[in-house]
PDB file of C-alpha atoms in Angstrom:
ATOM      1  CA  UNK A   1       0.000   0.000   0.000  1.00 60.00           C
ATOM      2  CA  UNK A   2       2.923   2.382   0.547  1.00 77.00           C
ATOM      3  CA  UNK A   3       3.635   2.454  -3.180  1.00 80.00           C
ATOM      4  CA  UNK A   4       0.061   3.469  -3.972  1.00 80.00           C
ATOM      5  CA  UNK A   5       0.231   6.158  -1.288  1.00 83.00           C
ATOM      6  CA  UNK A   6       3.355   7.593  -2.917  1.00 87.00           C
ATOM      7  CA  UNK A   7       1.617   7.618  -6.280  1.00 86.00           C
ATOM      8  CA  UNK A   8      -1.424   9.320  -4.793  1.00 85.00           C
ATOM      9  CA  UNK A   9       0.781  11.979  -3.212  1.00 89.00           C
ATOM     10  CA  UNK A  10       2.553  12.494  -6.529  1.00 91.00           C
ATOM     11  CA  UNK A  11      -0.823  12.837  -8.244  1.00 90.00           C
ATOM     12  CA  UNK A  12      -1.919  15.467  -5.719  1.00 92.00           C
ATOM     13  CA  UNK A  13       1.296  17.451  -6.184  1.00 95.00           C
ATOM     14  CA  UNK A  14       1.061  17.293  -9.972  1.00 95.00           C
ATOM     15  CA  UNK A  15      -2.607  18.268  -9.903  1.00 95.00           C
ATOM     16  CA  UNK A  16      -1.850  21.274  -7.700  1.00 97.00           C
ATOM     17  CA  UNK A  17       1.049  22.286  -9.952  1.00 98.00           C
ATOM     18  CA  UNK A  18      -1.142  21.949 -13.053  1.00 97.00           C
ATOM     19  CA  UNK A  19      -3.885  24.139 -11.604  1.00 97.00           C
ATOM     20  CA  UNK A  20      -1.348  26.767 -10.530  1.00 98.00           C
ATOM     21  CA  UNK A  21       0.258  26.876 -13.981  1.00 98.00           C
ATOM     22  CA  UNK A  22      -3.115  27.216 -15.692  1.00 98.00           C
ATOM     23  CA  UNK A  23      -4.090  30.022 -13.318  1.00 97.00           C
ATOM     24  CA  UNK A  24      -0.784  31.784 -13.955  1.00 96.00           C
ATOM     25  CA  UNK A  25      -1.273  31.466 -17.704  1.00 97.00           C
ATOM     26  CA  UNK A  26      -4.755  32.937 -17.439  1.00 97.00           C
ATOM     27  CA  UNK A  27      -3.586  35.840 -15.286  1.00 96.00           C
ATOM     28  CA  UNK A  28      -0.683  36.628 -17.621  1.00 95.00           C
ATOM     29  CA  UNK A  29      -2.738  36.459 -20.805  1.00 94.00           C
ATOM     30  CA  UNK A  30      -3.436  40.220 -20.888  1.00 93.00           C
ATOM     31  CA  UNK A  31       0.009  41.445 -19.854  1.00 95.00           C
ATOM     32  CA  UNK A  32       2.655  39.025 -21.148  1.00 95.00           C
ATOM     33  CA  UNK A  33       1.653  36.693 -23.953  1.00 95.00           C
ATOM     34  CA  UNK A  34       4.987  34.905 -24.145  1.00 96.00           C
ATOM     35  CA  UNK A  35       5.039  34.090 -20.445  1.00 96.00           C
ATOM     36  CA  UNK A  36       1.404  33.002 -20.614  1.00 97.00           C
ATOM     37  CA  UNK A  37       2.203  30.632 -23.485  1.00 97.00           C
ATOM     38  CA  UNK A  38       5.174  29.233 -21.612  1.00 97.00           C
ATOM     39  CA  UNK A  39       3.050  28.606 -18.527  1.00 97.00           C
ATOM     40  CA  UNK A  40       0.461  26.823 -20.679  1.00 97.00           C
ATOM     41  CA  UNK A  41       3.225  24.716 -22.219  1.00 98.00           C
ATOM     42  CA  UNK A  42       4.498  23.676 -18.773  1.00 98.00           C
ATOM     43  CA  UNK A  43       0.928  22.917 -17.692  1.00 98.00           C
ATOM     44  CA  UNK A  44       0.531  20.647 -20.727  1.00 98.00           C
ATOM     45  CA  UNK A  45       3.682  18.769 -19.761  1.00 98.00           C
ATOM     46  CA  UNK A  46       2.353  18.294 -16.211  1.00 98.00           C
ATOM     47  CA  UNK A  47      -1.006  17.136 -17.583  1.00 97.00           C
ATOM     48  CA  UNK A  48       0.782  14.508 -19.680  1.00 96.00           C
ATOM     49  CA  UNK A  49       2.514  13.239 -16.539  1.00 95.00           C
ATOM     50  CA  UNK A  50      -0.849  13.086 -14.764  1.00 94.00           C
ATOM     51  CA  UNK A  51      -2.351  11.095 -17.622  1.00 92.00           C
ATOM     52  CA  UNK A  52       0.561   8.646 -17.618  1.00 91.00           C
ATOM     53  CA  UNK A  53       0.193   8.186 -13.867  1.00 89.00           C
ATOM     54  CA  UNK A  54      -3.522   7.588 -14.288  1.00 85.00           C
ATOM     55  CA  UNK A  55      -2.799   4.977 -16.961  1.00 80.00           C
ATOM     56  CA  UNK A  56      -0.134   3.158 -14.913  1.00 76.00           C
ATOM     57  CA  UNK A  57      -1.997   2.973 -11.632  1.00 74.00           C
ATOM     58  CA  UNK A  58      -5.517   2.774 -12.942  1.00 69.00           C
ATOM     59  CA  UNK A  59      -8.278   5.262 -12.373  1.00 59.00           C
ATOM     60  CA  UNK A  60     -10.219   2.984 -10.023  1.00 48.00           C
ATOM     61  CA  UNK A  61      -7.340   2.657  -7.565  1.00 57.00           C
ATOM     62  CA  UNK A  62      -6.760   6.417  -7.509  1.00 50.00           C
ATOM     63  CA  UNK A  63     -10.417   7.164  -6.780  1.00 55.00           C
ATOM     64  CA  UNK A  64     -10.621   4.490  -4.082  1.00 53.00           C
ATOM     65  CA  UNK A  65      -8.578   6.616  -1.681  1.00 49.00           C
TER      66      UNK A  65
END
């Protein structure tokens, strides 16, 4: 179970990071387009990691906890 707990913690951290990057991109959209685009790019990379984690562990196991 410790391995699943580590994966769940990683998922929480990645999810928080993704939401923060998306919020930053939204807030920067009017003032700095380049920085907004870069933040969206990083958010996409984090989302890909989240999707891989979801695929490896399985969605049912992640929602069980």
